[in-house]
Amino acid sequence: MRKKFICGNWKMNKTAKEAEEFARNLLEEDLGDKDILIAPTFTSLYPLKELFKAKVKLSAQNLAAYDDGAYTGEVSARIVKEFCDYVIIGHSERRNIFLEDDEIIRKKIKKALENNLKIILCLGEDKETRKSGGAYDFVKNQILTDLKDFEFNKDNLTLAYEPIWAIGSGEVCNREDAQKMCAFIRETLGSLFGDLKDEIRILYGGSVKGENAKDLLECPDIDGALVGGASLKADEFLKIINYKEK
Ligand code: 13P
């Protein structure tokens, strides 16, 4: 049984003060044993760690493809690990704006694993690829290229299907298509990792909000959400966390 995993990716938003305010608002709610994660900017990891303790997990949004050394502006997996257990790798914004290719992504995965960081690997096609019917081949290729020859367990790998056209657009992928792609991702994982595929969590990301969370999260192969914009306000993020009670 895969436990639902609700993750917020803050991207380049919030000062440390604003992050603390969010944390205090979130913690006013009884979160029980729900599996919740926030990926803030690097500068907010420390204050959030102090406030969240074990109640909310923390993730970096990125890490260097290198060990500590002369790489101005970069943050290594070893340094990140001091504050959090997770790291997002391969977000489409990193792939497209910062031109991270599969080779860089594999180097980052290697560094994360060497430093016991758990990986949230993002996948997803753009609009043209979806329209031309190439989405499944595209995502399959991302999985096979990025993950082949690595060893994972059920805890240190999470996948996030984030169709690029649904990110920040308000155009959410409908539940049938999202479920179909997440089931396909699981099947593809099976070709690399066998039965482990049934234990690895697969998230959906792209315009998830309080109002559409239930629809998506009830799908059998969607094990959680990776939320951008709607994770920036505690009350909206809480609606997603508490989607079952809606
Ligand atoms: P939005 O929820 O703002 O569409 O962003 C999704 C995302 O990119 C999360 O990583």
mmCIF file of C-alpha atoms and ligand atoms in Angstrom:
data_model
loop_
_atom_site.group_PDB
_atom_site.id
_atom_site.type_symbol
_atom_site.label_atom_id
_atom_site.label_comp_id
_atom_site.label_asym_id
_atom_site.label_seq_id
_atom_site.Cartn_x
_atom_site.Cartn_y
_atom_site.Cartn_z
ATOM 1 C CA MET A 1 0.000 0.000 0.000
ATOM 2 C CA ARG A 2 1.560 3.265 -1.109
ATOM 3 C CA LYS A 3 0.965 6.180 1.233
ATOM 4 C CA LYS A 4 -0.143 9.413 -0.444
ATOM 5 C CA PHE A 5 2.640 11.976 -0.642
ATOM 6 C CA ILE A 6 1.729 15.664 -0.921
ATOM 7 C CA CYS A 7 4.681 17.802 -1.955
ATOM 8 C CA GLY A 8 5.032 21.542 -2.431
ATOM 9 C CA ASN A 9 7.677 22.923 -4.763
ATOM 10 C CA TRP A 10 8.085 26.594 -3.964
ATOM 11 C CA LYS A 11 10.431 27.268 -6.876
ATOM 12 C CA MET A 12 12.050 30.723 -6.537
ATOM 13 C CA ASN A 13 9.575 32.119 -4.041
ATOM 14 C CA LYS A 14 9.538 33.192 -0.377
ATOM 15 C CA THR A 15 12.138 34.772 1.853
ATOM 16 C CA ALA A 16 13.119 32.851 4.965
ATOM 17 C CA LYS A 17 10.737 35.048 6.988
ATOM 18 C CA GLU A 18 7.859 34.283 4.638
ATOM 19 C CA ALA A 19 8.736 30.597 4.792
ATOM 20 C CA GLU A 20 8.581 30.674 8.598
ATOM 21 C CA GLU A 21 5.194 32.359 8.496
ATOM 22 C CA PHE A 22 3.897 29.656 6.154
ATOM 23 C CA ALA A 23 5.265 26.939 8.445
ATOM 24 C CA ARG A 24 3.558 28.415 11.498
ATOM 25 C CA ASN A 25 0.245 28.579 9.634
ATOM 26 C CA LEU A 26 0.577 25.002 8.392
ATOM 27 C CA LEU A 27 1.489 23.682 11.814
ATOM 28 C CA GLU A 28 -1.637 25.213 13.352
ATOM 29 C CA GLU A 29 -3.408 22.316 11.670
ATOM 30 C CA ASP A 30 -3.130 18.783 13.064
ATOM 31 C CA LEU A 31 -1.252 17.089 10.226
ATOM 32 C CA GLY A 32 -1.384 13.661 11.871
ATOM 33 C CA ASP A 33 0.892 11.183 10.165
ATOM 34 C CA LYS A 34 0.280 12.538 6.677
ATOM 35 C CA ASP A 35 3.246 12.418 4.335
ATOM 36 C CA ILE A 36 3.921 16.054 3.451
ATOM 37 C CA LEU A 37 6.998 17.638 1.910
ATOM 38 C CA ILE A 38 8.073 21.178 1.128
ATOM 39 C CA ALA A 39 10.870 22.076 -1.275
ATOM 40 C CA PRO A 40 11.803 25.683 -0.438
ATOM 41 C CA THR A 41 14.768 27.660 -1.720
ATOM 42 C CA PHE A 42 18.114 26.671 -0.170
ATOM 43 C CA THR A 43 18.036 29.720 2.115
ATOM 44 C CA SER A 44 14.846 28.578 3.834
ATOM 45 C CA LEU A 45 15.873 24.980 4.475
ATOM 46 C CA TYR A 46 17.456 25.688 7.851
ATOM 47 C CA PRO A 47 14.628 27.738 9.418
ATOM 48 C CA LEU A 48 12.038 25.283 8.110
ATOM 49 C CA LYS A 49 13.956 22.327 9.500
ATOM 50 C CA GLU A 50 13.868 23.945 12.932
ATOM 51 C CA LEU A 51 10.110 24.564 12.720
ATOM 52 C CA PHE A 52 8.864 21.458 10.947
ATOM 53 C CA LYS A 53 10.990 18.944 12.866
ATOM 54 C CA ALA A 54 9.696 15.540 11.719
ATOM 55 C CA LYS A 55 6.168 16.756 10.942
ATOM 56 C CA VAL A 56 6.886 17.904 7.399
ATOM 57 C CA LYS A 57 9.661 16.575 5.188
ATOM 58 C CA LEU A 58 12.036 18.911 3.402
ATOM 59 C CA SER A 59 13.549 18.740 -0.050
ATOM 60 C CA ALA A 60 16.080 20.735 -2.015
ATOM 61 C CA GLN A 61 14.954 21.821 -5.484
ATOM 62 C CA ASN A 62 18.301 21.085 -7.056
ATOM 63 C CA LEU A 63 21.861 20.048 -6.278
ATOM 64 C CA ALA A 64 25.263 20.223 -7.920
ATOM 65 C CA ALA A 65 26.462 17.457 -10.183
ATOM 66 C CA TYR A 66 29.833 17.654 -8.364
ATOM 67 C CA ASP A 67 31.310 17.052 -4.933
ATOM 68 C CA ASP A 68 32.369 20.023 -2.766
ATOM 69 C CA GLY A 69 34.949 22.219 -4.422
ATOM 70 C CA ALA A 70 35.505 25.183 -6.711
ATOM 71 C CA TYR A 71 31.995 25.493 -8.224
ATOM 72 C CA THR A 72 30.866 29.026 -7.418
ATOM 73 C CA GLY A 73 27.137 29.295 -6.835
ATOM 74 C CA GLU A 74 26.494 25.557 -6.593
ATOM 75 C CA VAL A 75 25.324 23.512 -3.582
ATOM 76 C CA SER A 76 26.541 19.934 -3.236
ATOM 77 C CA ALA A 77 24.566 16.892 -2.126
ATOM 78 C CA ARG A 78 26.718 16.657 1.029
ATOM 79 C CA ILE A 79 25.851 20.241 1.989
ATOM 80 C CA VAL A 80 22.174 19.795 1.180
ATOM 81 C CA LYS A 81 21.992 16.617 3.245
ATOM 82 C CA GLU A 82 22.696 18.617 6.406
ATOM 83 C CA PHE A 83 19.205 20.105 6.141
ATOM 84 C CA CYS A 84 16.978 17.713 4.229
ATOM 85 C CA ASP A 85 16.547 14.143 3.038
ATOM 86 C CA TYR A 86 15.062 14.756 -0.398
ATOM 87 C CA VAL A 87 16.032 16.469 -3.615
ATOM 88 C CA ILE A 88 14.028 17.240 -6.755
ATOM 89 C CA ILE A 89 15.985 16.357 -9.889
ATOM 90 C CA GLY A 90 15.104 16.972 -13.521
ATOM 91 C CA HIS A 91 12.298 19.484 -13.098
ATOM 92 C CA SER A 92 11.280 20.741 -16.553
ATOM 93 C CA GLU A 93 12.307 24.252 -15.531
ATOM 94 C CA ARG A 94 15.839 22.943 -14.912
ATOM 95 C CA ARG A 95 15.797 20.894 -18.100
ATOM 96 C CA ASN A 96 14.495 23.756 -20.250
ATOM 97 C CA ILE A 97 15.668 27.036 -18.706
ATOM 98 C CA PHE A 98 18.997 25.776 -17.362
ATOM 99 C CA LEU A 99 19.527 23.274 -20.177
ATOM 100 C CA GLU A 100 20.115 20.268 -17.947
ATOM 101 C CA ASP A 101 20.386 17.223 -20.162
ATOM 102 C CA ASP A 102 20.092 13.568 -19.208
ATOM 103 C CA GLU A 103 23.833 13.312 -18.632
ATOM 104 C CA ILE A 104 23.742 16.066 -16.004
ATOM 105 C CA ILE A 105 20.604 14.588 -14.485
ATOM 106 C CA ARG A 106 22.311 11.204 -14.135
ATOM 107 C CA LYS A 107 25.320 12.839 -12.472
ATOM 108 C CA LYS A 108 22.991 14.539 -10.006
ATOM 109 C CA ILE A 109 21.174 11.283 -9.281
ATOM 110 C CA LYS A 110 24.531 9.627 -8.613
ATOM 111 C CA LYS A 111 25.584 12.388 -6.196
ATOM 112 C CA ALA A 112 22.225 12.263 -4.435
ATOM 113 C CA LEU A 113 22.445 8.499 -3.947
ATOM 114 C CA GLU A 114 26.050 8.661 -2.733
ATOM 115 C CA ASN A 115 24.912 11.106 -0.067
ATOM 116 C CA ASN A 116 21.753 9.239 0.929
ATOM 117 C CA LEU A 117 19.399 11.823 -0.473
ATOM 118 C CA LYS A 118 16.035 10.569 -1.683
ATOM 119 C CA ILE A 119 15.204 11.546 -5.223
ATOM 120 C CA ILE A 120 12.063 13.036 -6.701
ATOM 121 C CA LEU A 121 12.639 12.738 -10.438
ATOM 122 C CA CYS A 122 10.418 14.867 -12.671
ATOM 123 C CA LEU A 123 9.246 13.715 -16.094
ATOM 124 C CA GLY A 124 6.840 15.062 -18.646
ATOM 125 C CA GLU A 125 6.272 16.082 -22.225
ATOM 126 C CA ASP A 126 5.555 19.464 -23.801
ATOM 127 C CA LYS A 127 2.362 20.409 -25.624
ATOM 128 C CA GLU A 128 3.594 19.583 -29.112
ATOM 129 C CA THR A 129 4.740 16.140 -28.070
ATOM 130 C CA ARG A 130 1.375 15.475 -26.423
ATOM 131 C CA LYS A 131 -0.513 16.688 -29.500
ATOM 132 C CA SER A 132 1.548 14.570 -31.873
ATOM 133 C CA GLY A 133 0.874 11.437 -29.808
ATOM 134 C CA GLY A 134 4.493 11.114 -28.704
ATOM 135 C CA ALA A 135 4.014 11.642 -24.956
ATOM 136 C CA TYR A 136 4.377 7.977 -23.950
ATOM 137 C CA ASP A 137 7.563 7.400 -25.926
ATOM 138 C CA PHE A 138 8.990 10.653 -24.648
ATOM 139 C CA VAL A 139 8.360 9.846 -20.987
ATOM 140 C CA LYS A 140 9.534 6.255 -21.402
ATOM 141 C CA ASN A 141 12.775 7.506 -22.884
ATOM 142 C CA GLN A 142 13.272 9.922 -19.975
ATOM 143 C CA ILE A 143 12.789 7.098 -17.456
ATOM 144 C CA LEU A 144 15.061 4.616 -19.194
ATOM 145 C CA THR A 145 17.800 7.169 -19.879
ATOM 146 C CA ASP A 146 17.791 8.829 -16.468
ATOM 147 C CA LEU A 147 17.401 5.749 -14.265
ATOM 148 C CA LYS A 148 19.065 2.790 -15.983
ATOM 149 C CA ASP A 149 21.889 1.080 -14.059
ATOM 150 C CA PHE A 150 21.059 2.787 -10.763
ATOM 151 C CA GLU A 151 19.811 0.840 -7.781
ATOM 152 C CA PHE A 152 16.881 2.131 -5.774
ATOM 153 C CA ASN A 153 14.600 1.030 -2.997
ATOM 154 C CA LYS A 154 10.992 1.995 -2.377
ATOM 155 C CA ASP A 155 11.970 4.993 -0.249
ATOM 156 C CA ASN A 156 14.702 6.693 -2.193
ATOM 157 C CA LEU A 157 12.916 7.108 -5.504
ATOM 158 C CA THR A 158 9.718 8.995 -6.237
ATOM 159 C CA LEU A 159 8.676 9.975 -9.740
ATOM 160 C CA ALA A 160 6.665 13.049 -10.615
ATOM 161 C CA TYR A 161 4.765 13.182 -13.893
ATOM 162 C CA GLU A 162 4.539 16.862 -14.698
ATOM 163 C CA PRO A 163 3.309 17.551 -18.236
ATOM 164 C CA ILE A 164 4.992 20.823 -19.127
ATOM 165 C CA TRP A 165 1.833 22.290 -20.641
ATOM 166 C CA ALA A 166 0.016 21.863 -17.327
ATOM 167 C CA ILE A 167 2.662 23.591 -15.201
ATOM 168 C CA GLY A 168 1.581 27.016 -14.021
ATOM 169 C CA SER A 169 -0.972 27.190 -16.832
ATOM 170 C CA GLY A 170 -4.149 26.419 -14.939
ATOM 171 C CA GLU A 171 -4.705 23.700 -17.568
ATOM 172 C CA VAL A 172 -4.694 20.566 -15.463
ATOM 173 C CA CYS A 173 -4.255 17.193 -17.160
ATOM 174 C CA ASN A 174 -7.592 15.360 -16.938
ATOM 175 C CA ARG A 175 -7.693 12.470 -14.508
ATOM 176 C CA GLU A 176 -8.016 9.782 -17.179
ATOM 177 C CA ASP A 177 -4.901 10.951 -19.028
ATOM 178 C CA ALA A 178 -2.961 11.519 -15.791
ATOM 179 C CA GLN A 179 -3.874 8.054 -14.495
ATOM 180 C CA LYS A 180 -3.040 6.443 -17.842
ATOM 181 C CA MET A 181 0.390 8.060 -17.959
ATOM 182 C CA CYS A 182 1.169 7.238 -14.300
ATOM 183 C CA ALA A 183 0.198 3.591 -14.903
ATOM 184 C CA PHE A 184 2.443 3.595 -17.976
ATOM 185 C CA ILE A 185 5.301 5.074 -15.902
ATOM 186 C CA ARG A 186 4.833 2.257 -13.376
ATOM 187 C CA GLU A 187 4.904 -0.351 -16.119
ATOM 188 C CA THR A 188 8.092 1.205 -17.526
ATOM 189 C CA LEU A 189 9.656 1.162 -14.064
ATOM 190 C CA GLY A 190 8.895 -2.554 -14.005
ATOM 191 C CA SER A 191 11.180 -3.098 -16.980
ATOM 192 C CA LEU A 192 14.051 -1.586 -14.962
ATOM 193 C CA PHE A 193 13.286 -2.622 -11.391
ATOM 194 C CA GLY A 194 10.817 -5.509 -11.494
ATOM 195 C CA ASP A 195 8.312 -5.716 -8.637
ATOM 196 C CA LEU A 196 9.727 -2.624 -6.962
ATOM 197 C CA LYS A 197 7.536 -0.730 -9.415
ATOM 198 C CA ASP A 198 4.533 -1.377 -7.186
ATOM 199 C CA GLU A 199 6.181 0.267 -4.186
ATOM 200 C CA ILE A 200 7.607 3.370 -5.844
ATOM 201 C CA ARG A 201 5.384 6.412 -5.537
ATOM 202 C CA ILE A 202 4.358 8.332 -8.637
ATOM 203 C CA LEU A 203 3.108 11.891 -8.225
ATOM 204 C CA TYR A 204 1.184 14.101 -10.593
ATOM 205 C CA GLY A 205 2.163 17.764 -10.940
ATOM 206 C CA GLY A 206 0.747 20.606 -13.010
ATOM 207 C CA SER A 207 -1.921 23.075 -11.838
ATOM 208 C CA VAL A 208 -2.978 20.948 -8.858
ATOM 209 C CA LYS A 209 -5.288 22.940 -6.590
ATOM 210 C CA GLY A 210 -7.685 22.318 -3.731
ATOM 211 C CA GLU A 211 -10.564 21.992 -6.174
ATOM 212 C CA ASN A 212 -9.040 19.308 -8.436
ATOM 213 C CA ALA A 213 -6.883 17.414 -5.922
ATOM 214 C CA LYS A 214 -9.476 14.788 -4.989
ATOM 215 C CA ASP A 215 -10.203 13.925 -8.596
ATOM 216 C CA LEU A 216 -6.539 13.286 -9.331
ATOM 217 C CA LEU A 217 -5.464 11.740 -6.053
ATOM 218 C CA GLU A 218 -8.186 9.109 -6.130
ATOM 219 C CA CYS A 219 -6.647 7.556 -9.234
ATOM 220 C CA PRO A 220 -5.051 4.198 -8.448
ATOM 221 C CA ASP A 221 -1.606 4.990 -9.879
ATOM 222 C CA ILE A 222 -1.374 8.590 -8.675
ATOM 223 C CA ASP A 223 0.267 8.427 -5.262
ATOM 224 C CA GLY A 224 0.465 12.109 -4.539
ATOM 225 C CA ALA A 225 0.965 15.567 -5.951
ATOM 226 C CA LEU A 226 3.854 17.886 -6.681
ATOM 227 C CA VAL A 227 2.309 21.296 -6.274
ATOM 228 C CA GLY A 228 3.767 24.617 -7.388
ATOM 229 C CA GLY A 229 1.625 27.756 -7.139
ATOM 230 C CA ALA A 230 -1.013 26.293 -4.828
ATOM 231 C CA SER A 231 1.639 25.272 -2.277
ATOM 232 C CA LEU A 232 2.605 28.864 -1.597
ATOM 233 C CA LYS A 233 -0.390 29.601 0.597
ATOM 234 C CA ALA A 234 -0.860 27.400 3.640
ATOM 235 C CA ASP A 235 -4.667 27.402 3.422
ATOM 236 C CA GLU A 236 -4.712 26.313 -0.251
ATOM 237 C CA PHE A 237 -1.995 23.703 0.345
ATOM 238 C CA LEU A 238 -4.005 22.383 3.289
ATOM 239 C CA LYS A 239 -7.007 21.874 1.012
ATOM 240 C CA ILE A 240 -4.847 19.566 -1.091
ATOM 241 C CA ILE A 241 -3.423 17.800 1.950
ATOM 242 C CA ASN A 242 -6.942 17.267 3.270
ATOM 243 C CA TYR A 243 -8.443 16.309 -0.105
ATOM 244 C CA LYS A 244 -10.126 13.246 1.389
ATOM 245 C CA GLU A 245 -12.166 15.266 3.805
ATOM 246 C CA LYS A 246 -13.656 17.355 0.998
HETATM 247 P P1 13P B 1 2.045 24.427 -10.670
HETATM 248 O O1 13P B 1 1.347 23.660 -9.579
HETATM 249 O O2 13P B 1 2.220 25.887 -10.325
HETATM 250 O O3 13P B 1 1.422 24.191 -11.987
HETATM 251 O O4 13P B 1 3.558 23.863 -10.756
HETATM 252 C C1 13P B 1 3.763 22.490 -10.815
HETATM 253 C C2 13P B 1 5.206 22.225 -10.648
HETATM 254 O O5 13P B 1 6.009 22.557 -11.506
HETATM 255 C C3 13P B 1 5.643 21.578 -9.413
HETATM 256 O O6 13P B 1 6.956 21.150 -9.499
#
